[in-house]
Coordinates of C-alpha atoms and ligand atoms in Angstrom, one line a residue:
M12 CA 260.5 155.8 230.0
R13 CA 264.3 155.6 230.4
I14 CA 265.8 152.2 230.1
P15 CA 268.1 151.5 233.0
I16 CA 271.8 150.9 232.4
V17 CA 274.3 148.9 234.5
A18 CA 277.9 149.4 233.3
G19 CA 280.9 147.6 234.6
N20 CA 284.2 149.6 234.6
W21 CA 286.9 147.0 235.0
K22 CA 289.6 149.8 235.2
M23 CA 293.2 148.5 234.7
N24 CA 292.3 145.0 235.8
T25 CA 292.3 141.6 233.9
T26 CA 294.7 140.3 231.3
V27 CA 293.0 139.2 228.1
T28 CA 292.9 135.6 229.5
E29 CA 291.3 136.8 232.7
A30 CA 288.8 139.0 230.9
E31 CA 287.7 136.0 228.7
R32 CA 287.3 133.9 231.9
L33 CA 285.2 136.6 233.6
V34 CA 282.9 137.0 230.5
M35 CA 282.6 133.2 230.4
E36 CA 281.4 133.2 234.0
M37 CA 278.8 135.9 233.2
L38 CA 277.7 135.0 229.7
E39 CA 275.0 132.5 230.3
K40 CA 273.2 134.7 232.8
L41 CA 273.9 137.9 230.9
N42 CA 272.2 136.4 227.8
R43 CA 268.9 136.1 229.6
I44 CA 268.8 139.7 230.8
E45 CA 265.9 141.8 229.8
G46 CA 264.8 145.2 231.0
A47 CA 268.2 146.8 231.3
E48 CA 271.1 147.7 229.1
V49 CA 274.3 146.1 230.3
V50 CA 277.7 147.5 229.3
L51 CA 281.1 145.8 229.9
C52 CA 284.1 148.1 229.8
P53 CA 287.2 146.0 229.9
P54 CA 290.7 147.4 229.2
F55 CA 291.5 148.4 225.5
V56 CA 293.5 145.2 224.9
S57 CA 290.6 143.0 225.7
L58 CA 288.0 144.8 223.6
V59 CA 288.4 142.5 220.6
A60 CA 288.3 139.3 222.6
V61 CA 285.4 140.3 224.7
G62 CA 283.6 141.7 221.7
M63 CA 283.8 138.4 220.0
M64 CA 282.4 136.6 223.0
L65 CA 279.5 139.0 223.2
E66 CA 278.6 138.7 219.5
G67 CA 275.0 137.8 219.1
S68 CA 274.2 138.8 222.7
S69 CA 272.4 142.0 223.8
I70 CA 275.3 142.9 226.1
K71 CA 277.1 146.1 225.0
L72 CA 280.8 146.8 225.0
G73 CA 282.5 150.0 226.1
A74 CA 286.0 151.4 226.3
Q75 CA 287.4 153.3 229.4
N76 CA 288.9 156.3 227.6
V77 CA 289.5 157.8 224.2
Y78 CA 291.6 160.5 222.6
F79 CA 289.9 163.3 220.7
V80 CA 291.6 163.1 217.4
T81 CA 290.7 160.6 214.7
A82 CA 294.2 159.6 213.5
G83 CA 297.7 160.9 213.5
A84 CA 301.0 161.2 215.3
Y85 CA 299.8 160.6 218.9
T86 CA 301.9 157.7 220.1
G87 CA 300.1 155.4 222.5
E88 CA 296.7 157.0 222.1
I89 CA 293.5 155.3 220.9
S90 CA 291.2 157.2 218.6
P91 CA 287.4 157.4 218.6
L92 CA 287.4 156.1 215.0
M93 CA 289.3 153.0 216.1
L94 CA 286.9 152.4 218.9
S95 CA 283.8 152.8 216.7
E96 CA 284.6 149.5 215.0
L97 CA 284.9 147.7 218.4
C98 CA 282.4 149.1 220.8
E99 CA 279.3 151.2 221.3
F100 CA 280.1 153.1 224.5
V101 CA 283.1 154.9 226.0
I102 CA 283.7 156.2 229.5
V103 CA 284.8 159.9 229.3
G104 CA 286.1 162.1 232.1
H105 CA 286.4 159.4 234.8
S106 CA 287.9 161.0 237.9
E107 CA 290.9 158.7 237.6
R108 CA 291.6 160.2 234.2
R109 CA 290.9 163.8 235.5
W110 CA 293.2 163.4 238.6
H111 CA 295.9 161.0 237.6
F112 CA 296.2 161.9 233.9
G113 CA 295.3 165.6 233.8
D114 CA 292.0 165.5 231.8
T115 CA 290.7 169.0 232.2
D116 CA 287.1 170.1 231.6
E117 CA 288.2 171.3 228.1
V118 CA 289.8 167.9 227.3
V119 CA 286.7 166.1 228.5
N120 CA 284.5 168.3 226.3
K121 CA 286.7 167.5 223.3
K122 CA 286.5 163.8 224.1
V123 CA 282.7 163.9 224.4
K124 CA 282.4 165.6 221.1
A125 CA 284.9 163.3 219.4
A126 CA 283.1 160.3 220.7
L127 CA 279.7 161.5 219.5
A128 CA 281.1 162.5 216.1
N129 CA 282.3 158.9 215.7
N130 CA 279.0 157.3 216.7
L131 CA 280.3 156.3 220.2
K132 CA 278.0 156.8 223.2
P133 CA 280.0 158.7 225.9
I134 CA 279.4 157.8 229.5
L135 CA 280.4 161.1 230.9
C136 CA 281.6 161.0 234.5
V137 CA 281.3 164.0 236.9
G138 CA 281.7 164.3 240.6
E139 CA 283.2 166.4 243.4
R140 CA 286.2 165.6 245.5
L141 CA 286.0 165.3 249.3
E142 CA 287.4 168.7 250.0
E143 CA 284.9 170.2 247.6
K144 CA 282.0 168.4 249.2
E145 CA 283.2 169.5 252.7
A146 CA 283.5 173.1 251.5
G147 CA 279.8 173.0 250.3
K148 CA 280.9 173.2 246.7
T149 CA 279.3 170.1 245.2
E150 CA 276.8 171.9 243.1
E151 CA 279.3 174.5 241.9
V152 CA 281.7 171.7 240.8
I153 CA 279.0 169.6 239.1
H154 CA 277.6 172.7 237.3
R155 CA 281.1 173.5 236.0
Q156 CA 281.8 170.0 234.9
V157 CA 278.5 169.3 233.2
T158 CA 278.2 172.6 231.3
A159 CA 281.9 172.4 230.2
A160 CA 281.6 168.8 229.0
L161 CA 278.3 169.4 227.1
D162 CA 279.3 172.7 225.6
G163 CA 278.7 172.8 221.9
I164 CA 277.8 169.1 221.6
E165 CA 275.0 170.0 219.2
H166 CA 277.8 171.1 216.8
V167 CA 279.8 168.0 216.7
V168 CA 283.1 168.2 214.9
A169 CA 283.4 165.1 212.7
S170 CA 287.0 165.7 211.7
D171 CA 289.5 168.5 211.7
S172 CA 287.9 170.1 208.6
S173 CA 284.2 169.2 208.5
E174 CA 281.4 170.0 210.9
Y175 CA 277.9 168.7 211.1
R176 CA 275.0 169.2 213.4
L177 CA 273.3 166.4 215.3
S178 CA 269.9 166.5 213.8
R179 CA 267.8 166.4 217.0
D180 CA 268.3 166.9 220.7
A181 CA 266.6 163.6 221.1
E182 CA 269.5 162.1 219.3
I183 CA 271.9 163.5 221.9
A184 CA 269.8 162.2 224.7
A185 CA 269.8 158.7 223.1
S186 CA 273.6 158.7 222.7
L187 CA 274.8 160.2 225.9
V188 CA 274.9 158.8 229.4
I189 CA 276.1 160.7 232.5
A190 CA 277.4 159.1 235.6
Y191 CA 277.5 161.0 238.9
E192 CA 280.6 159.6 240.7
P193 CA 281.6 161.5 243.8
V194 CA 285.4 161.1 243.9
W195 CA 285.3 160.3 247.7
A196 CA 283.0 157.4 247.0
I197 CA 285.1 155.7 244.3
G198 CA 286.9 152.5 245.5
T199 CA 286.6 153.6 249.1
G200 CA 283.7 151.5 250.3
K201 CA 282.0 154.7 251.4
A202 CA 279.1 155.1 248.9
A203 CA 276.9 158.2 248.9
S204 CA 273.4 157.7 250.3
G205 CA 270.6 157.1 247.9
E206 CA 269.1 160.5 248.9
Q207 CA 272.4 162.3 248.3
A208 CA 272.9 160.7 245.0
A209 CA 269.3 161.3 243.8
A210 CA 269.4 164.9 244.8
T211 CA 272.7 165.5 242.9
I212 CA 271.4 163.6 239.9
E213 CA 268.3 165.8 239.8
F214 CA 270.6 168.8 239.9
I215 CA 272.6 167.3 237.0
R216 CA 269.4 166.9 235.0
D217 CA 268.5 170.5 235.6
V218 CA 271.9 171.7 234.5
A219 CA 271.7 169.5 231.4
A220 CA 268.2 170.9 230.6
K221 CA 269.7 174.4 230.5
T222 CA 272.8 173.3 228.6
I223 CA 271.2 171.1 225.9
D224 CA 267.4 171.0 225.9
K225 CA 264.6 170.3 228.4
N226 CA 263.2 167.3 226.6
A227 CA 266.6 165.8 225.8
A228 CA 267.5 166.2 229.5
Q229 CA 264.4 164.3 230.5
S230 CA 265.3 161.3 228.3
L231 CA 269.0 161.4 229.3
R232 CA 270.1 158.5 231.4
I233 CA 272.0 159.5 234.6
L234 CA 273.7 156.8 236.7
Y235 CA 275.3 156.7 240.1
G236 CA 278.8 155.3 240.6
G237 CA 281.1 154.9 243.6
S238 CA 281.3 151.8 245.8
V239 CA 278.2 150.3 244.4
T240 CA 277.7 146.7 245.6
A241 CA 275.0 144.0 245.6
A242 CA 274.3 145.1 249.1
N243 CA 273.6 148.8 248.4
I244 CA 272.4 148.9 244.7
A245 CA 268.7 148.8 245.8
E246 CA 269.2 152.0 247.7
F247 CA 270.1 153.8 244.6
V248 CA 267.9 152.4 241.9
A249 CA 264.8 152.8 244.1
H250 CA 265.0 156.5 243.3
P251 CA 263.3 157.4 240.1
Q252 CA 266.0 160.0 239.4
I253 CA 268.7 157.3 239.2
D254 CA 268.7 155.3 236.0
G255 CA 271.3 152.7 237.0
A256 CA 274.9 152.4 238.0
L257 CA 278.5 152.5 236.9
V258 CA 280.1 149.8 238.9
G259 CA 283.9 149.4 239.4
G260 CA 285.3 146.8 241.8
A261 CA 282.0 144.8 242.1
S262 CA 281.8 144.4 238.3
L263 CA 284.9 142.1 238.5
K264 CA 282.9 139.6 240.5
A265 CA 280.6 137.7 238.3
V266 CA 278.0 136.7 240.9
E267 CA 277.9 140.1 242.5
F268 CA 277.6 142.0 239.2
M269 CA 274.8 139.7 238.2
S270 CA 273.0 140.4 241.4
I271 CA 273.4 144.2 240.8
I272 CA 271.9 143.8 237.4
Q273 CA 269.0 141.6 238.6
Q274 CA 268.1 144.0 241.4
T275 CA 268.2 147.0 239.1
I276 CA 265.8 145.2 236.7
E277 CA 263.4 144.1 239.4
I278 CA 263.3 147.5 241.2
K279 CA 263.0 149.5 238.0
G280 CA 260.5 147.1 236.6
S281 CA 258.3 147.3 239.6
T282 CA 258.3 151.1 239.8
K283 CA 257.4 151.7 236.1
Ligands
PGA8 P1 284.0 151.5 242.4 O1 284.4 152.4 241.1 O2 282.7 150.9 242.2 O3 285.1 150.5 242.6 O4 283.9 152.5 243.6 C1 283.4 153.0 240.4 C2 284.0 153.7 239.2 O5 285.1 154.2 239.4 O6 283.5 153.8 238.1

């Protein structure tokens, strides 16, 4: 049984003060949540403050990006080792990183491995652009992104000089989350349909089964993201293939985000 996840990607929004206010608004309700893993991903500068507010609660914290080197002369970057003291998850390969900041498949792969090597759980984002979808290339693009990102993750490089092997595929499945986020659906108000998302997510699971391991792929949580709201979340989580959502804009609204979490728990709970 895969435990559903609802993750909020705040992107480059909220000052520290605003982040604290938003968590305050959510905290009482968040603390009563059972039946789903909830992850808040505020900007780097708010991780400490939000982390302190979440202490003692079951709500998890995530970062939105990470560099792939542990320490060194990389002005302005944040290392996986630094994040490992602050949070449990990290979003990797978000399309905004791929398209605005040049994160290639190779870079995304390095980031996934660096995150895993530092005990961070990557939320790996994949998804096709509009022109790729219109050219019928969705599966080709997804196949490339997933196989590239997961390449060699069983041989995780812990530092520049030492290498160790994750002991079991099950461990990989427990520490990795994939989010299917079609680029044309992100921030546009034009979400994919539940059927479209479920079909692509099933495809992602098949690709993962060939890249990592069949059993590991079965336990891997795969989310949908892209214009998820309280009004459409039910359409996605009603599909057994979809294990939750990565929510952008709607995660900045306390009442709406709570509703997305509640609906996910109710629907997933009733289809067990
Ligand atoms: P959105 O963003 O929900 O605002 O479309 C989702 C995401 O980018 O993770």
